[in-house]
């Protein structure tokens, strides 16, 4: 058994996108096992337990990931993750990965894959609502799939948006008011909001939205009006209904699970797609354990590892 | 973050029994979080993912444990386990424990606690059906709680029963036919059977049974007639109905979840108990993640540990 301290280092975004795309394809084919993630809640956060098995990769495992919004105040990341990999043949644990950065990457990759198939055009303008680690991961992954000509960024704390654009100074990246950010081809929302931050009348026809922030019951970023007039794709129906962007609209009777058009896996397989240039499409991402497994497969090539005695 | 290679070494059985008893008490008080374990199945085995949180111990974590019955043929244990411990305040993983032996101990401890409260007398004769690692763990834990005057052992493979008794040569331990083994005060069943191995007419009034082997859908060791005339206690109702000794009788309409008398936690708290000397009592054990957490707390005193860089 090995512990991988820094397995994200050196991974190529394009390769991450490809293995995550293939995991979604297997999900679309119904060839994975993935019970819906389990939540355990604390006073100041929670943790999620995410087991899965991808037979075609001969890879099984469990991701354990916390969300503690107050952590940055005491010098810890909000989200930290470990990934345990088992050998399907014997059940023996073969690897433990520090999966905090891998989690950013695989969530970004899902957004990249969604943009590849659902963006209205090959060349796109990008709007980022939220400017944290996930906004960067989405930008990296989307830019690996589409030609991004312009990036507009909004953050509740403007300083963060400014510093985000500084990091991407080689691109046309500017801070903008929320309404202007929403006027784009591909919009990424990655805030921890529990109230809609994006108004319905700010979203023009043809926009594709990666709705990333809502990943637990009660969280939402989009006005339900947007969801009502959009074509909604999800990563996994069970998880999306429970904790994705659509969870609050469903709880309020403003959206119905039957209105989900399909999964990203079905989109990757070509079974579902954007039907017109004017359609608004939404990819509702909750994060799947199979994405973690897929990335682990290439991350375990890292040499920065420690051998541990087991059993 | 530390990896504990051999955290079971040096643990005192009595102390293990006490911390497991306290975990059951917290469970009885409704003060733990423990979603029912998730199963992922392989061609030749499965693995279970078991998250939990005990606020009174400020301890949260996940056990990951496989069951691969063919493993011994290729030199691996059937069951292997890892336990990940998180700090509830920040969600950061603080420890990873090799939990294979800890799993034996904590399952044994539940049987010890059940015998402490439900055995018909302080001095008992013990019957063991199955002579594997769990039979030994049950014997050790029960002997720490009750005075065991005589032990009879049966195994499908008689050689195993003989070698078991050789290991316990300081006690009055003998190999016996199945029917004779069942004629005892406390009976432990710890086989992987999917058919009843214990006949109804072999169990006399007053016997207490620790039904340990059935821990997945389709597994059972007792004739349903025994369950019908017994007072049934479980570790956790949701898990027992799904995968405990009662799962098959319930599926066949021979037992009803409403007939569960109570949980071991309620027994520990004195809210439920054996009502008469003649009653047959059953403790249906499926194994709870809180037992693992409770044992982890004392196991993390082990000095045989490796520091790992995280995050």
XYZ file of N, CA, C and O in Angstrom, chain A residues 1 3 5-6 33-47 49-53 59-62 64-68 71 74 76-78 80-82 84 86-93 95-100 304 306-311, chain B residues 1 3 5-6 33-47 49-53 59-62 64-68 71 74 76-78 80-82 84 86-93 95-100 304 306-311:
504
model
N 0.851 -1.193 0.000
C 0.000 0.000 0.000
C 0.891 1.249 0.000
O 1.865 1.311 0.725
N 1.099 5.632 0.094
C 0.457 6.927 0.303
C 1.055 7.919 -0.681
O 2.280 8.080 -0.744
N 1.467 11.644 -1.628
C 1.375 12.924 -0.930
C 0.883 14.045 -1.823
O 0.230 14.978 -1.360
N 1.265 13.999 -3.083
C 1.047 15.148 -3.957
C 0.752 14.668 -5.372
O 1.412 15.045 -6.322
N -20.599 1.046 -10.532
C -21.362 0.998 -9.281
C -21.018 2.240 -8.493
O -19.839 2.542 -8.283
N -22.036 2.949 -8.036
C -21.784 4.178 -7.295
C -22.994 4.524 -6.441
O -23.886 5.245 -6.890
N -23.043 4.018 -5.207
C -24.164 4.390 -4.329
C -24.120 5.902 -4.083
O -23.026 6.472 -4.048
N -25.257 6.563 -3.942
C -25.248 8.017 -3.688
C -24.411 8.341 -2.451
O -24.417 7.599 -1.478
N -23.660 9.442 -2.504
C -22.743 9.769 -1.405
C -23.488 9.943 -0.087
O -24.641 10.401 -0.061
N -22.824 9.580 0.998
C -23.408 9.715 2.334
C -22.871 10.980 3.011
O -21.684 11.270 2.915
N -23.755 11.704 3.699
C -23.363 12.921 4.409
C -23.374 12.684 5.915
O -24.323 12.103 6.445
N -22.332 13.138 6.595
C -22.340 13.211 8.055
C -22.095 14.678 8.405
O -21.199 15.306 7.838
N -22.925 15.230 9.284
C -22.845 16.670 9.542
C -22.263 16.979 10.920
O -22.535 16.291 11.901
N -21.439 18.017 10.959
C -20.838 18.521 12.202
C -21.457 19.875 12.534
O -22.214 20.437 11.739
N -21.066 20.433 13.654
C -21.539 21.777 14.001
C -21.094 22.808 12.957
O -21.838 23.721 12.629
N -19.856 22.672 12.463
C -19.321 23.710 11.571
C -18.899 23.171 10.209
O -17.957 23.677 9.614
N -19.556 22.118 9.752
C -19.195 21.565 8.452
C -19.803 20.197 8.270
O -20.753 19.819 8.959
N -19.256 19.448 7.325
C -19.743 18.086 7.113
C -18.650 17.281 6.437
O -17.607 17.810 6.066
N -18.880 15.974 6.328
C -18.039 15.207 5.411
C -18.891 14.221 4.637
O -19.969 13.820 5.081
N -18.934 10.675 2.145
C -18.265 9.412 1.885
C -18.769 8.896 0.545
O -19.970 8.749 0.353
N -17.839 8.631 -0.376
C -18.211 8.372 -1.767
C -17.524 7.121 -2.305
O -16.439 7.194 -2.859
N -18.175 5.961 -2.163
C -17.593 4.733 -2.727
C -17.994 4.545 -4.192
O -19.044 5.034 -4.614
N -17.186 3.843 -4.940
C -17.510 3.544 -6.340
C -16.626 2.436 -6.872
O -15.605 2.094 -6.277
N -17.027 1.915 -8.019
C -16.306 0.837 -8.689
C -16.502 0.995 -10.190
O -17.627 1.127 -10.672
N -10.953 -0.699 -11.043
C -10.604 0.290 -10.024
C -11.807 0.508 -9.098
O -12.911 0.781 -9.566
N -11.548 0.356 -7.791
C -12.606 0.606 -6.812
C -12.035 1.457 -5.699
O -10.822 1.468 -5.471
N -12.894 2.173 -4.999
C -12.381 2.981 -3.908
C -13.427 3.861 -3.284
O -14.620 3.789 -3.613
N -12.949 4.681 -2.361
C -13.817 5.560 -1.585
C -13.139 6.911 -1.447
O -11.972 6.973 -1.041
N -13.226 10.409 0.681
C -13.742 11.007 1.916
C -13.378 12.481 1.836
O -12.197 12.820 1.713
N -14.373 13.346 1.884
C -14.107 14.772 1.652
C -14.966 15.617 2.589
O -16.151 15.351 2.767
N -14.337 16.607 3.214
C -15.070 17.469 4.135
C -15.388 18.812 3.484
O -14.765 19.185 2.486
N -16.347 19.514 4.057
C -16.585 20.917 3.715
C -16.759 21.670 5.025
O -17.745 21.455 5.745
N -15.783 22.513 5.364
C -15.823 23.334 6.580
C -15.575 24.787 6.181
O -14.420 25.224 6.082
N -12.873 27.058 7.822
C -11.475 26.626 7.879
C -10.439 27.688 7.483
O -9.403 27.787 8.146
N -8.725 29.664 10.094
C -7.718 29.055 10.973
C -6.609 28.367 10.163
O -5.870 27.531 10.684
N -6.729 26.406 7.395
C -6.940 25.147 6.681
C -7.796 25.395 5.438
O -8.618 26.310 5.433
N -7.646 24.556 4.408
C -8.566 24.658 3.269
C -9.993 24.307 3.696
O -10.192 23.506 4.620
N -10.976 24.885 3.028
C -12.380 24.562 3.291
C -12.644 23.083 3.008
O -13.312 22.402 3.784
N -11.025 19.316 2.052
C -9.840 18.440 2.019
C -10.336 17.030 1.726
O -11.423 16.649 2.137
N -9.531 16.266 1.023
C -10.013 14.950 0.609
C -8.924 13.889 0.675
O -7.749 14.169 0.450
N -9.350 12.697 0.998
C -8.516 11.500 0.900
C -9.242 10.532 -0.026
O -10.472 10.478 -0.025
N -9.154 6.423 -1.082
C -8.636 5.087 -0.795
C -8.928 4.217 -2.010
O -10.084 4.170 -2.463
N -8.932 0.388 -3.677
C -8.895 -1.049 -3.381
C -8.707 -1.847 -4.672
O -9.183 -1.445 -5.726
N -8.071 -2.997 -4.548
C -7.995 -3.941 -5.660
C -9.297 -4.753 -5.694
O -9.611 -5.449 -4.725
N -10.053 -4.671 -6.784
C -11.339 -5.391 -6.829
C -11.194 -6.905 -6.648
O -12.086 -7.546 -6.109
N -10.070 -7.463 -7.087
C -9.894 -8.910 -7.022
C -9.762 -9.456 -5.617
O -10.263 -10.547 -5.309
N -9.104 -8.703 -4.741
C -8.857 -9.186 -3.369
C -9.454 -8.270 -2.300
O -9.546 -8.668 -1.141
N -9.827 -7.060 -2.674
C -10.321 -6.105 -1.697
C -9.228 -5.413 -0.905
O -9.507 -4.569 -0.041
N -7.973 -5.742 -1.183
C -6.890 -5.145 -0.398
C -6.720 -3.671 -0.778
O -6.791 -3.316 -1.959
N -6.537 -2.792 0.224
C -6.262 -1.390 -0.096
C -4.866 -1.282 -0.709
O -3.904 -1.780 -0.133
N -3.790 1.847 -2.301
C -3.297 3.223 -2.309
C -4.188 4.140 -1.498
O -5.403 3.941 -1.419
N -3.529 5.144 -0.897
C -4.228 6.245 -0.247
C -3.687 7.514 -0.888
O -2.467 7.707 -0.932
N -4.583 8.343 -1.424
C -4.133 9.558 -2.105
C -4.609 10.803 -1.373
O -5.775 10.878 -0.958
N -3.713 11.756 -1.189
C -4.106 13.100 -0.796
C -4.874 13.649 -1.994
O -4.306 13.879 -3.060
N -6.189 13.814 -1.831
C -7.033 14.064 -2.999
C -7.639 15.463 -3.013
O -8.607 15.721 -3.724
N -7.077 16.380 -2.245
C -7.634 17.733 -2.189
C -7.526 18.411 -3.558
O -8.528 18.876 -4.109
N 6.096 10.450 -5.978
C 6.222 10.988 -4.626
C 5.278 10.202 -3.708
O 4.180 10.639 -3.400
N 4.872 7.032 -0.434
C 5.457 6.400 0.746
C 4.867 4.997 0.860
O 3.646 4.843 0.815
N 5.727 3.995 1.002
C 5.225 2.621 1.164
C 4.760 2.416 2.608
O 5.443 2.799 3.557
N 3.583 1.847 2.777
C 3.030 1.573 4.108
C 2.780 0.077 4.245
O 2.322 -0.565 3.302
N 3.053 -0.441 5.437
C 2.866 -1.875 5.638
C 1.382 -2.217 5.790
O 0.693 -1.652 6.634
N 0.894 -3.107 4.974
C -0.487 -3.592 5.084
C -0.549 -4.939 4.363
O 0.010 -5.065 3.280
N -1.292 -5.946 4.827
C -1.968 -5.942 6.117
C -0.950 -6.102 7.247
O -1.192 -5.765 8.343
N -1.026 13.832 9.969
C -1.771 12.587 9.783
C -0.823 11.412 10.029
O 0.313 11.432 9.581
N -0.236 7.066 10.033
C -0.696 5.729 9.686
C -0.302 4.776 10.811
O 0.870 4.697 11.181
N 0.156 1.086 11.860
C 0.347 -0.188 11.175
C -0.255 -1.362 11.924
O -0.699 -2.337 11.329
N -0.200 -1.279 13.239
C -0.539 -2.457 14.034
C -1.233 -2.017 15.330
O -0.799 -2.351 16.424
N -24.204 9.798 14.787
C -24.632 9.807 13.385
C -23.996 8.605 12.712
O -22.792 8.400 12.812
N -24.815 7.812 12.049
C -24.286 6.616 11.404
C -25.217 6.192 10.274
O -26.139 5.410 10.485
N -24.986 6.704 9.055
C -25.804 6.238 7.926
C -25.575 4.744 7.731
O -24.468 4.263 7.976
N -26.598 3.991 7.312
C -26.398 2.552 7.076
C -25.251 2.314 6.092
O -25.082 3.060 5.140
N -24.457 1.264 6.358
C -23.280 1.027 5.516
C -23.661 0.798 4.059
O -24.719 0.258 3.753
N -22.777 1.230 3.170
C -22.985 1.063 1.728
C -22.199 -0.141 1.235
O -21.058 -0.352 1.640
N -22.816 -0.933 0.351
C -22.165 -2.112 -0.230
C -21.814 -1.857 -1.695
O -22.644 -1.351 -2.449
N -20.613 -2.220 -2.082
C -20.232 -2.280 -3.492
C -19.799 -3.718 -3.751
O -19.015 -4.281 -2.977
N -20.316 -4.329 -4.821
C -20.058 -5.758 -5.036
C -19.124 -6.002 -6.227
O -19.206 -5.325 -7.244
N -18.232 -6.972 -6.028
C -17.311 -7.410 -7.080
C -17.720 -8.809 -7.539
O -18.600 -9.432 -6.953
N -17.007 -9.327 -8.530
C -17.274 -10.699 -8.974
C -17.022 -11.701 -7.845
O -17.754 -12.679 -7.696
N -15.970 -11.474 -7.045
C -15.588 -12.475 -6.041
C -15.574 -11.915 -4.627
O -14.773 -12.358 -3.788
N -16.394 -10.919 -4.340
C -16.421 -10.356 -3.005
C -17.171 -9.039 -3.001
O -17.935 -8.736 -3.916
N -16.952 -8.258 -1.959
C -17.580 -6.938 -1.898
C -16.761 -6.055 -0.968
O -15.826 -6.514 -0.328
N -17.117 -4.762 -0.927
C -16.596 -3.936 0.159
C -17.689 -3.039 0.684
O -18.643 -2.702 -0.012
N -18.643 0.451 3.046
C -18.161 1.759 3.456
C -19.023 2.224 4.624
O -20.238 2.278 4.499
N -18.374 2.551 5.743
C -19.108 2.767 6.984
C -18.694 4.068 7.681
O -17.787 4.077 8.490
N -19.370 5.176 7.373
C -19.057 6.431 8.051
C -19.822 6.579 9.364
O -20.900 6.009 9.517
N -19.262 7.341 10.283
C -19.960 7.599 11.552
C -19.329 8.773 12.279
O -18.212 9.205 11.960
N -20.068 9.246 13.277
C -19.618 10.380 14.091
C -20.173 10.188 15.495
O -21.375 9.978 15.676
N -15.172 12.324 17.697
C -14.507 11.368 16.818
C -15.412 11.059 15.621
O -16.567 10.683 15.793
N -14.848 11.241 14.433
C -15.595 10.913 13.212
C -14.692 10.124 12.289
O -13.469 10.211 12.374
N -15.292 9.346 11.399
C -14.456 8.594 10.468
C -15.239 7.634 9.621
O -16.472 7.607 9.640
N -14.480 6.872 8.865
C -15.053 5.927 7.906
C -14.252 4.636 7.962
O -13.026 4.665 7.864
N -13.531 1.168 5.904
C -13.659 0.543 4.586
C -13.209 -0.894 4.766
O -12.080 -1.140 5.195
N -14.101 -1.835 4.483
C -13.783 -3.239 4.791
C -14.307 -4.148 3.682
O -15.427 -3.977 3.201
N -13.465 -5.068 3.246
C -13.860 -5.987 2.174
C -14.228 -7.357 2.740
O -13.858 -7.693 3.870
N -14.943 -8.134 1.946
C -15.161 -9.554 2.233
C -14.935 -10.309 0.920
O -15.714 -10.160 -0.020
N -13.847 -11.056 0.844
C -13.513 -11.875 -0.339
C -13.261 -13.298 0.131
O -12.133 -13.637 0.521
N -10.061 -15.323 -0.738
C -8.726 -14.787 -0.459
C -7.745 -15.765 0.195
O -6.572 -15.782 -0.175
N -5.258 -17.575 -1.866
C -4.120 -16.884 -2.472
C -3.305 -16.117 -1.426
O -2.532 -15.213 -1.754
N -4.275 -14.188 1.210
C -4.769 -12.961 1.834
C -5.885 -13.284 2.825
O -6.607 -14.273 2.638
N -6.071 -12.449 3.840
C -7.238 -12.641 4.715
C -8.533 -12.396 3.937
O -8.553 -11.606 2.993
N -9.604 -13.072 4.342
C -10.919 -12.850 3.736
C -11.367 -11.400 3.923
O -11.867 -10.764 3.013
N -10.332 -7.531 5.228
C -9.283 -6.556 5.544
C -9.943 -5.195 5.705
O -10.918 -4.900 5.017
N -9.401 -4.375 6.579
C -10.082 -3.109 6.839
C -9.107 -1.967 7.045
O -8.020 -2.146 7.584
N -9.528 -0.805 6.591
C -8.846 0.447 6.890
C -9.854 1.347 7.589
O -11.046 1.308 7.280
N -10.353 5.445 8.587
C -9.884 6.815 8.425
C -10.548 7.652 9.513
O -11.776 7.599 9.650
N -11.278 11.461 11.110
C -11.282 12.894 10.814
C -11.485 13.693 12.087
O -12.171 13.249 13.010
N -10.924 14.899 12.110
C -11.210 15.831 13.200
C -12.532 16.538 12.904
O -12.649 17.220 11.875
N -13.548 16.384 13.769
C -14.858 16.999 13.472
C -14.783 18.515 13.329
O -15.554 19.099 12.557
N -13.865 19.160 14.021
C -13.795 20.622 13.991
C -13.360 21.180 12.643
O -13.847 22.230 12.209
N -12.433 20.498 11.978
C -11.893 21.002 10.714
C -12.123 20.054 9.543
O -11.939 20.446 8.396
N -12.485 18.814 9.827
C -12.649 17.829 8.770
C -11.342 17.230 8.292
O -11.337 16.378 7.390
N -10.218 17.653 8.859
C -8.928 17.155 8.384
C -8.740 15.695 8.811
O -9.083 15.327 9.938
N -8.245 14.847 7.901
C -7.949 13.469 8.303
C -6.741 13.462 9.250
O -5.706 14.039 8.923
N -5.858 10.419 11.084
C -5.270 9.092 11.234
C -5.851 8.111 10.231
O -7.012 8.206 9.842
N -4.997 7.176 9.830
C -5.413 6.017 9.032
C -4.948 4.796 9.807
O -3.774 4.705 10.169
N -5.882 3.894 10.111
C -5.520 2.716 10.897
C -5.694 1.439 10.071
O -6.718 1.281 9.391
N -4.703 0.583 10.129
C -4.876 -0.789 9.669
C -5.885 -1.414 10.639
O -5.587 -1.614 11.816
N -7.096 -1.685 10.159
C -8.191 -2.011 11.083
C -8.672 -3.457 10.958
O -9.758 -3.796 11.412
N -7.853 -4.314 10.361
C -8.263 -5.707 10.186
C -8.459 -6.391 11.533
O -9.525 -6.951 11.817
N 3.435 2.618 17.231
C 3.928 2.095 15.963
C 3.188 2.814 14.839
O 2.245 2.276 14.268
N 3.385 5.958 11.509
C 4.197 6.644 10.503
C 3.541 7.995 10.234
O 2.345 8.049 9.970
N 4.332 9.076 10.305
C 3.782 10.401 10.008
C 3.690 10.589 8.498
O 4.623 10.262 7.763
N 2.534 11.061 8.024
C 2.318 11.307 6.599
C 1.989 12.780 6.392
O 1.265 13.379 7.195
N 2.507 13.355 5.291
C 2.277 14.773 5.043
C 0.859 14.974 4.507
O 0.457 14.343 3.531
N 0.091 15.812 5.175
C -1.246 16.186 4.715
C -1.588 17.527 5.348
O -1.313 17.688 6.533
N -2.261 18.469 4.719
C -2.626 18.415 3.298
C -1.404 18.682 2.443
O -1.358 18.299 1.313
